[in-house]
CSV table of C-alpha atoms in Angstrom, one decimal:
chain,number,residue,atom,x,y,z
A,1,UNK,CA,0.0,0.0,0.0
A,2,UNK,CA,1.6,3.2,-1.0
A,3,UNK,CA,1.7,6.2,1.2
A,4,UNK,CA,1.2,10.0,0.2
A,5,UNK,CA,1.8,12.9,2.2
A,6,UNK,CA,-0.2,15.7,1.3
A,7,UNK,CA,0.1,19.3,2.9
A,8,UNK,CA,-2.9,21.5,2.9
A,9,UNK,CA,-2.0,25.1,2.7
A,10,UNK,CA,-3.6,28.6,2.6
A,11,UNK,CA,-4.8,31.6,4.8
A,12,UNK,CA,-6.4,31.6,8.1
A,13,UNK,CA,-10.4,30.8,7.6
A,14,UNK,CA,-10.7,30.1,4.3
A,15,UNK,CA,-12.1,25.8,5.4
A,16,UNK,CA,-8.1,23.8,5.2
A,17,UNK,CA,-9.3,22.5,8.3
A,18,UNK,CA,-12.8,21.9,7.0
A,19,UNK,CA,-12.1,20.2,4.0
A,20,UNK,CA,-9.8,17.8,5.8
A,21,UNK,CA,-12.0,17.1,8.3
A,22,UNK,CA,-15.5,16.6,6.4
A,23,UNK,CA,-12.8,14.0,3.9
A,24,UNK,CA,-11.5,12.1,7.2
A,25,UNK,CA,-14.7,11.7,9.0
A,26,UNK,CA,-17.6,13.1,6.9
A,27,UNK,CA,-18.6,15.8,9.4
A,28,UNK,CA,-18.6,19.9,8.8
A,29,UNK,CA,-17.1,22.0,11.2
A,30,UNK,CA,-19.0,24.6,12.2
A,31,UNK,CA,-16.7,27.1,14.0
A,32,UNK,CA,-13.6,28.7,13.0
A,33,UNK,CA,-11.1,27.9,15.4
A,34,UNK,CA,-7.5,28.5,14.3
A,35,UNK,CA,-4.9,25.5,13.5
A,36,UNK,CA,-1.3,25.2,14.3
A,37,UNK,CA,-0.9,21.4,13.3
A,38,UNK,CA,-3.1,18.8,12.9
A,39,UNK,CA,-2.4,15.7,11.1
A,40,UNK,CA,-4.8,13.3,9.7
A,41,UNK,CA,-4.2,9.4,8.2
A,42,UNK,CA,-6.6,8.1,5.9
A,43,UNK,CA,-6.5,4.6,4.0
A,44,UNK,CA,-8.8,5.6,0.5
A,45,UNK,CA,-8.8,3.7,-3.2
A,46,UNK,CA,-8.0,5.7,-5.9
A,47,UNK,CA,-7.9,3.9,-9.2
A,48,UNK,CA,-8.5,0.4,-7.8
A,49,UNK,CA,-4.8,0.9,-6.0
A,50,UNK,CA,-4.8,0.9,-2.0
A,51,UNK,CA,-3.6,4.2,-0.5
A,52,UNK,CA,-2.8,5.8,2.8
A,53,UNK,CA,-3.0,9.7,3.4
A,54,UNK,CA,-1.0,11.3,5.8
A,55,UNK,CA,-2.4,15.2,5.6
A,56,UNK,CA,-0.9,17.6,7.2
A,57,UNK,CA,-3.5,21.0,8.1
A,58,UNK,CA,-0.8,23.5,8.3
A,59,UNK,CA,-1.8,27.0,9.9
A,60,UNK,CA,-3.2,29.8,7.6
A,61,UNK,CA,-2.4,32.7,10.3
A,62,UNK,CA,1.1,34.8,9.7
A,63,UNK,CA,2.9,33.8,13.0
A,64,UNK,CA,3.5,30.4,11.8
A,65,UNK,CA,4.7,30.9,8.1
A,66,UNK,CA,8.1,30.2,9.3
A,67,UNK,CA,6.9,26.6,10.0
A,68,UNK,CA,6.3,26.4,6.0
A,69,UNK,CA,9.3,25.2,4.6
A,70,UNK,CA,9.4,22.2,7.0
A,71,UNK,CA,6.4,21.1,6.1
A,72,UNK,CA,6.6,21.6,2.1
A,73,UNK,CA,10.3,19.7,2.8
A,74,UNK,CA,8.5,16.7,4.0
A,75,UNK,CA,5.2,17.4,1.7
A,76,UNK,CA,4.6,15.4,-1.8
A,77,UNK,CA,1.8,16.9,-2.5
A,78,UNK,CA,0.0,20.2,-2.1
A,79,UNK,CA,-3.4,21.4,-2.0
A,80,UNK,CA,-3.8,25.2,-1.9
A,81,UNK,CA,-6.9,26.5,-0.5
A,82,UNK,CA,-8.3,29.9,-1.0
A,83,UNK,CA,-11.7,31.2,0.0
A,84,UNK,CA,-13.8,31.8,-3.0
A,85,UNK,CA,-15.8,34.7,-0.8
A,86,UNK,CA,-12.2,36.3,-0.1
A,87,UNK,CA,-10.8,38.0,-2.5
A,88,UNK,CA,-7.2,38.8,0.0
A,89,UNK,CA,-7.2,34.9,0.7
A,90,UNK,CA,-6.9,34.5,-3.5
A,91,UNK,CA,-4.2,37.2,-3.3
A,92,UNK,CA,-2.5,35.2,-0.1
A,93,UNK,CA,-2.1,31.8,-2.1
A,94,UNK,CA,0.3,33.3,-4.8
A,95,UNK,CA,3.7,33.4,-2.7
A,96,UNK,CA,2.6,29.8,-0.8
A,97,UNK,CA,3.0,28.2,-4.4
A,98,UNK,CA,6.4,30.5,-5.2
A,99,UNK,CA,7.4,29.0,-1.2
A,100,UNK,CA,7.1,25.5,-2.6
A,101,UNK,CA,9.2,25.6,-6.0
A,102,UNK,CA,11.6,27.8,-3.3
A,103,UNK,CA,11.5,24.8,-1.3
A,104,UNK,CA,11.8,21.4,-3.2
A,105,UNK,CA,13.5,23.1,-6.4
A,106,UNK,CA,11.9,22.0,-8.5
A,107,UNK,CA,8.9,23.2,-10.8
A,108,UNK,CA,6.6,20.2,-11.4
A,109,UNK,CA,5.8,19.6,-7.8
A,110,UNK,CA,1.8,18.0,-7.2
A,111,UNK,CA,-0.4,20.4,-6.8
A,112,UNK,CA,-4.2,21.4,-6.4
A,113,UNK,CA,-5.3,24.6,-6.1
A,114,UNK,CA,-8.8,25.0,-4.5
A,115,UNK,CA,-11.5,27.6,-4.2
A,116,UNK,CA,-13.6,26.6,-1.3
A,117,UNK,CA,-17.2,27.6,-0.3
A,118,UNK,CA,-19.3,27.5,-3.5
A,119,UNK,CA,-21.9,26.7,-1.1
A,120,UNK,CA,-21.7,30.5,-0.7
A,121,UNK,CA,-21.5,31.5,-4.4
A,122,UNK,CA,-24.3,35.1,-3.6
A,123,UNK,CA,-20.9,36.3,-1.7
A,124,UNK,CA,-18.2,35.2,-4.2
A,125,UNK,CA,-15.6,37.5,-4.9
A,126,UNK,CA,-13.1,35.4,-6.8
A,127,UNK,CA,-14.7,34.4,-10.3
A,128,UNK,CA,-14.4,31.1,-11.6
A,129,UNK,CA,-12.3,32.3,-14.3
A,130,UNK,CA,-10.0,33.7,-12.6
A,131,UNK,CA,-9.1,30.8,-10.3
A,132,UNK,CA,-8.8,28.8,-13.6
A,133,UNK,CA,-6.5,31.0,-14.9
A,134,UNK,CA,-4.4,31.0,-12.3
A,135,UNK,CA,-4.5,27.3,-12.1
A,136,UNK,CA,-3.5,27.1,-15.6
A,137,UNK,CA,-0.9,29.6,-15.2
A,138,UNK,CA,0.9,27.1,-12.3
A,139,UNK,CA,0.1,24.3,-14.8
A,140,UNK,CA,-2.3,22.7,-11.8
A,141,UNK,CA,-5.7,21.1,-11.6
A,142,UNK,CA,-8.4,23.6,-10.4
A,143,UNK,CA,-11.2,22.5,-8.3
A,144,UNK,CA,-14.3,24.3,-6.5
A,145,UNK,CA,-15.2,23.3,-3.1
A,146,UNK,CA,-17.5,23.2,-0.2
A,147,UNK,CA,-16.4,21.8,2.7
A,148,UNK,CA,-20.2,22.3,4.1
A,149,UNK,CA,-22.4,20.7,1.5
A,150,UNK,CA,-19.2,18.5,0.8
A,151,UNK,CA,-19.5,19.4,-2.7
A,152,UNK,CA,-15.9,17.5,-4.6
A,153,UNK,CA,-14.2,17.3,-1.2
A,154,UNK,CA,-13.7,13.3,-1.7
A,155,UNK,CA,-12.3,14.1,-5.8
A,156,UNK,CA,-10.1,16.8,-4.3
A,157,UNK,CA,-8.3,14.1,-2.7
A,158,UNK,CA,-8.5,11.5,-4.7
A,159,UNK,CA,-7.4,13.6,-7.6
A,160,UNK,CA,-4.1,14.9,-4.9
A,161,UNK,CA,-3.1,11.0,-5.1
A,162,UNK,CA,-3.5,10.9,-9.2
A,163,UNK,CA,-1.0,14.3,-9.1
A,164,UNK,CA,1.0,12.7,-7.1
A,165,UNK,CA,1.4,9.5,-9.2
A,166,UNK,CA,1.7,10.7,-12.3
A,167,UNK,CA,5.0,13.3,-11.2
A,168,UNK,CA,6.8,10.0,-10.5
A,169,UNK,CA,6.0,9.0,-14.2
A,170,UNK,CA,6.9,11.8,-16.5
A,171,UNK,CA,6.1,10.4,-19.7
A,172,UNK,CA,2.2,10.4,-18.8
A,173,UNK,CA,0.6,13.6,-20.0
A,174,UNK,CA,-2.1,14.9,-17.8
A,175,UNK,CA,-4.6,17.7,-18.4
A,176,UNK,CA,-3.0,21.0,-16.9
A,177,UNK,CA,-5.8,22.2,-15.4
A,178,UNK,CA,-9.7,21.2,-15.0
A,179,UNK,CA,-12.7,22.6,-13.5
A,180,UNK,CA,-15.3,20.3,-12.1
């Protein structure tokens, strides 16, 4: 059984610890309350292949950015998390991704970028588009979540794994970026 280690990134509030949580154990956290570290093992199947999880909910708040590199160090894979409703939590994301190519030197690293809280599309503030483009322009997948009505939570995860796998096999092509 292969194991991935996936590293959930973004600014304070904007659902990392949601969407971890509602994929672990299929509940929705109500209230905000800040993370410094939590980590989270899951056993899921992703293409008929046996896999385990080990995500790492890394805090959005300044004061523990220096933690960062340690974690992308030991990270494989990254989801990036914005708040679709926060147009300064879009803004936020762009350095985190610069942080990891810093980091692991390399370019082609796995990663998802993620606007969360479609469930609240009457207060968006980031369009579609432009979280597409900017997927595009990393060369990523693009996905829009809720972590509340659990809207492509499980396929955010499932899709980390498929990132993941594919970087060890550079002769696969995969689709730079996708909306769902």
């Amino acid at each position: 059984m292969r194991e991935y280690k996936v590293v959930v990134l973004g600014s304070g509030g904007v659902g990392k610890s949601a969407l971890t949580v509602q994929f672990v154990t299929g509940t929705f956290i109500e209230k905000y309350d800040p993370t410094i570290e939590d980590f989270y093992r899951k056993e899921i199947e992703v293409d008929s292949s046996p896999s385990v999880l080990e995500i790492l909910d890394t805090a959005g708040t300044e004061q523990f950015a220096s933690m960062r590199d340690l974690y992308i160090k030991n990270g494989q894979g990254f989801i990036i998390v914005y708040s679709l409703v926060n147009q300064q939590s879009f803004q936020d994301i762009k350095p985190m991704r610069d942080q990891i190519i810093r980091v692991k030197r390399y370019e082609s690293v796995p990663v998802i970028l993620v606007g969360n809280k479609v469930d609240q599309e009457g207060e968006r503030e980031v369009s579609c588009g432009e979280g597409q483009a900017l997927a595009e322009d990393w060369g990523c997948p693009f996905l829009e979540t809720s972590a509340k009505s659990k809207t492509m939570v499980d396929e955010l995860f499932t899709e980390i794994v498929r990132q993941m796998d594919s970087s060890s096999l550079p002769d696969r092509e995969e689709p730079c970026c996708r909306i769902q």
